[in-house]
Amino acid sequence: MWSFVHGDIMDGGTRQYLRASLGLCPRHAWGHAVVEIELWQAGAGARGGHQPFDISVLNEDLLEYAAGELRKPLSWLHPGMAHQPAASRSCRICGELAGPLPEGLRMGYANSNSNALALEANELAFTTAWCRETSSTWFSRACPRCLGNDGADPLALCRRHLAAGGPVSRATGHAIADRLLELRQRLLRLLDSMTDHGKPATAAENAAWVEALGWFAGWALPLYLTSSNPGS
Ligand SMILES: [Zn+2]
Ligand SMILES: [Zn+2]
């Protein structure tokens, strides 16, 4: 089911599908990251593996797409409001799972159910290390609603909490788009750091994949993994 993780992730049809679905559902978006980071053992760049390469390839594309949508007007009837990207297709992995499950498949990765997470957090050594190492960068940018706080600043919200708050002005849409494009630039530099001749990533660049997934899929997993003693 994770066959798209390597290789064909961004062929034309896959790209169109993943744009229409705005990536994967929260559980599978983070599950995709966990699978890649935990299981990918040999790669280029300073770390040599256990790094979010395909996650970054997918999310830099989604960030550019979402920023483009946010710069459009909501409709000709509402020219003063911004168009918010919305998923018109369902999560591709959820769709595949409607069929029979392969034997022995672990289904709990990145489930937002905290009991399931606690059981698995011990196994998520590399993902946990990434989230903790970068948390001083991303924590202040995490969605306040995902953190369980009040917060109405649309620039701070993940896309789901943004959409739940209703329409925003064109100016706000442009400001959010600018924020997403800045994030995309850091993600592109992180991708470069994972290639043979790329420069090592900075702290802000290392945090970019967490921020991108946080915006698209919510912040439950990194917040959980960086809370005190997850899994113990
Ligand atoms: Zn899904
Ligand atoms: Zn949120």
Coordinates of C-alpha atoms and ligand atoms in Angstrom, one line a residue:
M1 CA 0.0 0.0 0.0
W2 CA 3.0 2.3 0.4
S3 CA 4.2 1.5 -3.0
F4 CA 3.9 5.1 -4.1
V5 CA 6.4 6.1 -1.3
H6 CA 9.3 5.2 -3.5
G7 CA 9.6 5.8 -7.2
D8 CA 6.3 6.7 -8.7
I9 CA 5.2 9.2 -6.1
M10 CA 5.2 12.2 -8.5
D11 CA 4.3 10.8 -11.9
G12 CA 1.6 12.9 -13.5
G13 CA -1.4 10.9 -12.4
T14 CA -0.3 10.5 -8.9
R15 CA 0.5 14.2 -8.6
Q16 CA -2.9 15.2 -9.9
Y17 CA -4.6 12.8 -7.5
L18 CA -2.6 13.9 -4.5
R19 CA -3.3 17.6 -5.3
A20 CA -7.0 16.8 -5.5
S21 CA -6.9 15.0 -2.2
L22 CA -4.5 17.6 -0.6
G23 CA -2.2 14.7 0.3
L24 CA -3.3 11.9 2.6
C25 CA -5.6 11.9 5.5
P26 CA -3.9 12.9 8.9
R27 CA -3.3 9.3 9.9
H28 CA -1.8 8.2 6.6
A29 CA 0.1 11.5 6.0
W30 CA 2.0 11.0 9.2
G31 CA 2.1 7.3 8.7
H32 CA 3.8 7.9 5.3
A33 CA 6.4 10.0 7.1
V34 CA 6.9 7.4 9.8
V35 CA 7.3 4.6 7.3
E36 CA 9.8 6.5 5.2
I37 CA 11.9 7.8 8.1
E38 CA 12.0 4.6 10.1
L39 CA 12.5 2.2 7.3
W40 CA 14.7 4.1 4.8
Q41 CA 18.2 3.1 5.9
A42 CA 20.5 4.2 3.2
G43 CA 20.3 7.6 1.4
A44 CA 22.5 10.5 0.3
G45 CA 23.4 13.6 2.4
A46 CA 24.8 14.0 5.9
R47 CA 22.4 11.7 7.6
G48 CA 22.6 8.9 5.0
G49 CA 19.1 7.7 5.6
H50 CA 16.1 7.9 7.9
Q51 CA 15.1 11.2 6.3
P52 CA 11.9 12.5 4.8
F53 CA 12.8 12.6 1.2
D54 CA 9.6 11.6 -0.5
I55 CA 7.6 13.4 2.1
S56 CA 9.4 16.6 1.1
V57 CA 8.9 15.9 -2.6
L58 CA 5.2 15.5 -2.1
N59 CA 4.7 18.4 0.3
E60 CA 6.7 21.0 -1.7
D61 CA 4.3 20.3 -4.6
L62 CA 1.3 20.5 -2.3
L63 CA 2.5 23.7 -0.7
E64 CA 2.8 25.4 -4.1
Y65 CA -0.6 24.1 -5.2
A66 CA -2.3 25.3 -1.9
A67 CA -0.6 28.7 -2.2
G68 CA -2.0 29.1 -5.7
E69 CA -5.5 28.2 -4.5
L70 CA -5.3 30.7 -1.6
R71 CA -4.5 33.5 -4.0
K72 CA -7.7 32.9 -6.0
P73 CA -11.0 34.6 -5.1
L74 CA -13.6 32.4 -3.4
S75 CA -16.0 32.9 -6.2
W76 CA -17.2 35.7 -8.5
L77 CA -20.0 36.3 -6.0
H78 CA -17.4 36.7 -3.2
P79 CA -14.4 38.5 -4.9
G80 CA -13.2 39.9 -1.6
M81 CA -12.8 36.5 0.0
A82 CA -10.0 34.0 -0.6
H83 CA -10.4 30.6 -2.0
Q84 CA -9.3 27.9 0.4
P85 CA -8.0 24.6 -0.9
A86 CA -10.3 21.8 -0.2
A87 CA -9.9 18.1 -0.9
S88 CA -12.1 16.9 -3.8
R89 CA -10.9 13.3 -3.6
S90 CA -10.4 11.0 -0.6
C91 CA -7.2 9.7 0.9
R92 CA -5.5 7.3 -1.6
I93 CA -4.4 5.0 1.1
C94 CA -7.8 4.9 2.8
G95 CA -9.2 4.0 -0.6
E96 CA -6.7 1.1 -1.0
L97 CA -7.5 -0.2 2.4
A98 CA -11.2 -0.6 1.5
G99 CA -10.0 -3.8 -0.1
P100 CA -8.7 -6.8 1.9
L101 CA -5.7 -6.1 4.2
P102 CA -2.4 -7.7 3.4
E103 CA -1.4 -10.2 6.1
G104 CA 0.6 -8.9 9.0
L105 CA 0.0 -5.2 8.2
R106 CA 0.5 -2.8 11.1
M107 CA -2.3 -0.4 11.0
G108 CA -1.7 1.8 14.0
Y109 CA 1.1 4.2 12.7
A110 CA 0.3 7.8 13.4
N111 CA -3.2 7.1 14.6
S112 CA -4.2 10.0 16.6
N113 CA -5.5 7.7 19.3
S114 CA -3.1 8.2 22.1
N115 CA -3.2 4.7 23.5
A116 CA -2.2 3.3 20.1
L117 CA 0.5 6.0 19.8
A118 CA 1.9 5.2 23.2
L119 CA 2.3 1.6 22.2
E120 CA 4.1 2.5 19.1
A121 CA 6.1 5.5 20.1
N122 CA 9.0 3.4 21.3
E123 CA 9.3 2.0 17.8
L124 CA 9.3 5.4 16.2
A125 CA 12.9 6.2 17.2
F126 CA 14.0 8.1 14.2
T127 CA 10.7 10.0 13.8
T128 CA 10.8 11.0 17.5
A129 CA 14.4 12.1 17.2
W130 CA 13.6 14.3 14.2
C131 CA 10.6 15.9 15.9
R132 CA 12.5 16.6 19.1
E133 CA 15.6 17.9 17.4
T134 CA 13.5 20.4 15.4
S135 CA 10.8 21.3 18.0
S136 CA 12.4 24.5 19.1
T137 CA 11.9 25.7 15.5
W138 CA 8.4 24.4 14.7
F139 CA 6.7 24.5 18.1
S140 CA 6.0 28.3 17.9
R141 CA 4.5 27.7 14.5
A142 CA 2.2 24.9 15.5
C143 CA -1.5 25.4 15.1
P144 CA -2.9 26.8 18.3
R145 CA -6.2 24.8 17.8
C146 CA -4.3 21.6 17.4
L147 CA -2.5 22.4 20.6
G148 CA -5.9 22.7 22.3
N149 CA -5.8 26.4 22.7
D150 CA -8.0 29.2 21.4
G151 CA -6.6 30.9 18.5
A152 CA -8.2 32.8 15.6
D153 CA -5.2 34.1 13.7
P154 CA -5.7 32.4 10.3
L155 CA -1.9 32.6 9.6
A156 CA -1.2 30.3 12.6
L157 CA -3.9 27.7 11.9
C158 CA -3.5 24.4 10.1
R159 CA -5.6 24.1 7.0
R160 CA -8.4 22.1 8.7
H161 CA -8.7 24.6 11.5
L162 CA -8.5 27.4 9.0
A163 CA -11.3 25.9 6.9
A164 CA -13.4 25.4 10.0
G165 CA -13.2 29.1 10.8
G166 CA -14.9 30.0 7.5
P167 CA -13.9 32.3 4.7
V168 CA -11.0 34.7 5.0
S169 CA -10.2 37.9 3.1
R170 CA -8.1 38.0 -0.1
A171 CA -5.4 39.8 1.8
T172 CA -5.3 37.0 4.4
G173 CA -5.3 34.4 1.7
H174 CA -2.3 36.1 0.1
A175 CA -0.5 36.3 3.5
I176 CA -1.1 32.6 4.1
A177 CA 0.1 31.8 0.6
D178 CA 3.3 33.7 1.2
R179 CA 3.9 31.8 4.5
L180 CA 3.4 28.5 2.6
L181 CA 5.8 29.5 -0.1
E182 CA 8.4 30.5 2.4
L183 CA 8.0 27.1 4.0
R184 CA 8.3 25.5 0.5
Q185 CA 11.6 27.2 0.0
R186 CA 13.0 25.7 3.2
L187 CA 11.6 22.3 2.2
L188 CA 13.4 22.6 -1.2
R189 CA 16.7 23.3 0.6
L190 CA 16.0 20.4 2.9
L191 CA 15.6 18.2 -0.2
D192 CA 18.8 19.5 -1.6
S193 CA 20.6 18.5 1.7
M194 CA 19.5 14.9 1.0
T195 CA 21.3 14.7 -2.3
D196 CA 24.9 13.8 -3.0
H197 CA 26.2 17.3 -3.3
G198 CA 23.7 19.3 -1.3
K199 CA 24.6 21.7 1.5
P200 CA 23.7 20.5 5.1
A201 CA 20.3 21.7 6.2
T202 CA 19.9 24.4 8.8
A203 CA 17.6 24.0 11.8
A204 CA 14.8 25.9 10.1
E205 CA 15.2 23.7 7.0
N206 CA 15.2 20.5 9.0
A207 CA 11.9 21.5 10.6
A208 CA 10.2 22.3 7.3
W209 CA 8.8 18.8 6.7
V210 CA 7.2 18.8 10.2
E211 CA 5.6 22.2 9.5
A212 CA 4.4 21.2 6.1
L213 CA 2.7 18.0 7.4
G214 CA 1.4 20.0 10.3
W215 CA -0.3 22.4 8.0
F216 CA -1.9 19.8 5.8
A217 CA -2.5 17.0 8.3
G218 CA -2.6 18.6 11.8
W219 CA 0.0 18.5 14.5
A220 CA -1.1 15.6 16.6
L221 CA 1.9 13.3 16.0
P222 CA 4.8 15.7 16.5
L223 CA 3.1 17.2 19.5
Y224 CA 2.6 13.8 21.0
L225 CA 6.2 12.6 20.2
T226 CA 7.7 15.7 21.9
S227 CA 5.4 15.7 24.9
S228 CA 7.1 14.3 28.0
N229 CA 8.0 10.6 27.8
P230 CA 5.9 9.5 25.0
G231 CA 5.6 5.7 24.9
S232 CA 6.9 5.2 28.4
Ligands
ZN1 ZN -6.1 7.7 4.8
ZN2 ZN -5.0 22.7 13.7

